[in-house]
Amino acid sequence: PSLPASEEGFQPMPSITIRPPDDQHLPTANTCISRLYVPLYSSKQILKQKLLLA
């Protein structure tokens, strides 16, 4: 099999699932289903730091 030539060929579309509040853990992902799991961080600054670190 080969990759689609454009974005339209990818299914399903990526999604984000918000997890319970937790400033200690990094975001995780399930690449098989194109899903990003992100804890509900207490600030935008922590969100940015964790995304850049992950």
mmCIF file of C-alpha atoms in Angstrom:
data_model
loop_
_atom_site.group_PDB
_atom_site.id
_atom_site.type_symbol
_atom_site.label_atom_id
_atom_site.label_comp_id
_atom_site.label_asym_id
_atom_site.label_seq_id
_atom_site.Cartn_x
_atom_site.Cartn_y
_atom_site.Cartn_z
ATOM 1 C CA PRO A 1 0.000 0.000 0.000
ATOM 2 C CA SER A 2 1.047 3.585 -0.543
ATOM 3 C CA LEU A 3 0.219 6.872 1.138
ATOM 4 C CA PRO A 4 -2.476 9.104 -0.356
ATOM 5 C CA ALA A 5 -1.198 11.970 -2.500
ATOM 6 C CA SER A 6 -3.188 14.606 -0.578
ATOM 7 C CA GLU A 7 -4.720 15.317 2.846
ATOM 8 C CA GLU A 8 -8.164 14.305 1.624
ATOM 9 C CA GLY A 9 -6.997 10.700 1.396
ATOM 10 C CA PHE A 10 -6.297 10.399 5.125
ATOM 11 C CA GLN A 11 -9.088 9.029 7.327
ATOM 12 C CA PRO A 12 -10.073 9.586 10.072
ATOM 13 C CA MET A 13 -9.347 13.256 10.592
ATOM 14 C CA PRO A 14 -7.124 14.012 13.592
ATOM 15 C CA SER A 15 -8.944 14.685 16.853
ATOM 16 C CA ILE A 16 -8.074 15.878 20.346
ATOM 17 C CA THR A 17 -9.454 14.291 23.502
ATOM 18 C CA ILE A 18 -9.325 16.373 26.676
ATOM 19 C CA ARG A 19 -8.287 14.348 29.727
ATOM 20 C CA PRO A 20 -8.888 15.127 33.424
ATOM 21 C CA PRO A 21 -6.842 18.005 34.895
ATOM 22 C CA ASP A 22 -3.186 17.070 35.446
ATOM 23 C CA ASP A 23 -0.224 19.468 35.237
ATOM 24 C CA GLN A 24 2.297 16.644 35.777
ATOM 25 C CA HIS A 25 1.760 14.470 32.691
ATOM 26 C CA LEU A 26 2.640 15.015 29.044
ATOM 27 C CA PRO A 27 0.136 14.737 26.209
ATOM 28 C CA THR A 28 -0.040 11.296 24.587
ATOM 29 C CA ALA A 29 -1.171 10.126 21.174
ATOM 30 C CA ASN A 30 -2.712 7.137 19.466
ATOM 31 C CA THR A 31 -1.355 7.376 15.941
ATOM 32 C CA CYS A 32 -3.436 4.444 14.660
ATOM 33 C CA ILE A 33 -6.613 6.473 15.080
ATOM 34 C CA SER A 34 -5.079 9.970 14.761
ATOM 35 C CA ARG A 35 -6.001 11.044 18.277
ATOM 36 C CA LEU A 36 -4.128 13.337 20.672
ATOM 37 C CA TYR A 37 -4.892 13.029 24.402
ATOM 38 C CA VAL A 38 -4.235 16.241 26.318
ATOM 39 C CA PRO A 39 -4.757 16.750 30.062
ATOM 40 C CA LEU A 40 -6.670 19.866 31.016
ATOM 41 C CA TYR A 41 -3.712 21.996 32.106
ATOM 42 C CA SER A 42 -4.129 24.861 34.571
ATOM 43 C CA SER A 43 -2.667 27.464 32.181
ATOM 44 C CA LYS A 44 -1.834 28.083 28.540
ATOM 45 C CA GLN A 45 1.839 28.380 29.512
ATOM 46 C CA ILE A 46 1.878 24.838 30.940
ATOM 47 C CA LEU A 47 0.045 23.552 27.853
ATOM 48 C CA LYS A 48 2.675 25.121 25.599
ATOM 49 C CA GLN A 49 5.575 23.763 27.690
ATOM 50 C CA LYS A 50 4.162 20.229 27.718
ATOM 51 C CA LEU A 51 3.390 20.211 23.982
ATOM 52 C CA LEU A 52 6.894 21.442 23.149
ATOM 53 C CA LEU A 53 8.477 18.882 25.479
ATOM 54 C CA ALA A 54 6.386 15.978 24.178
#
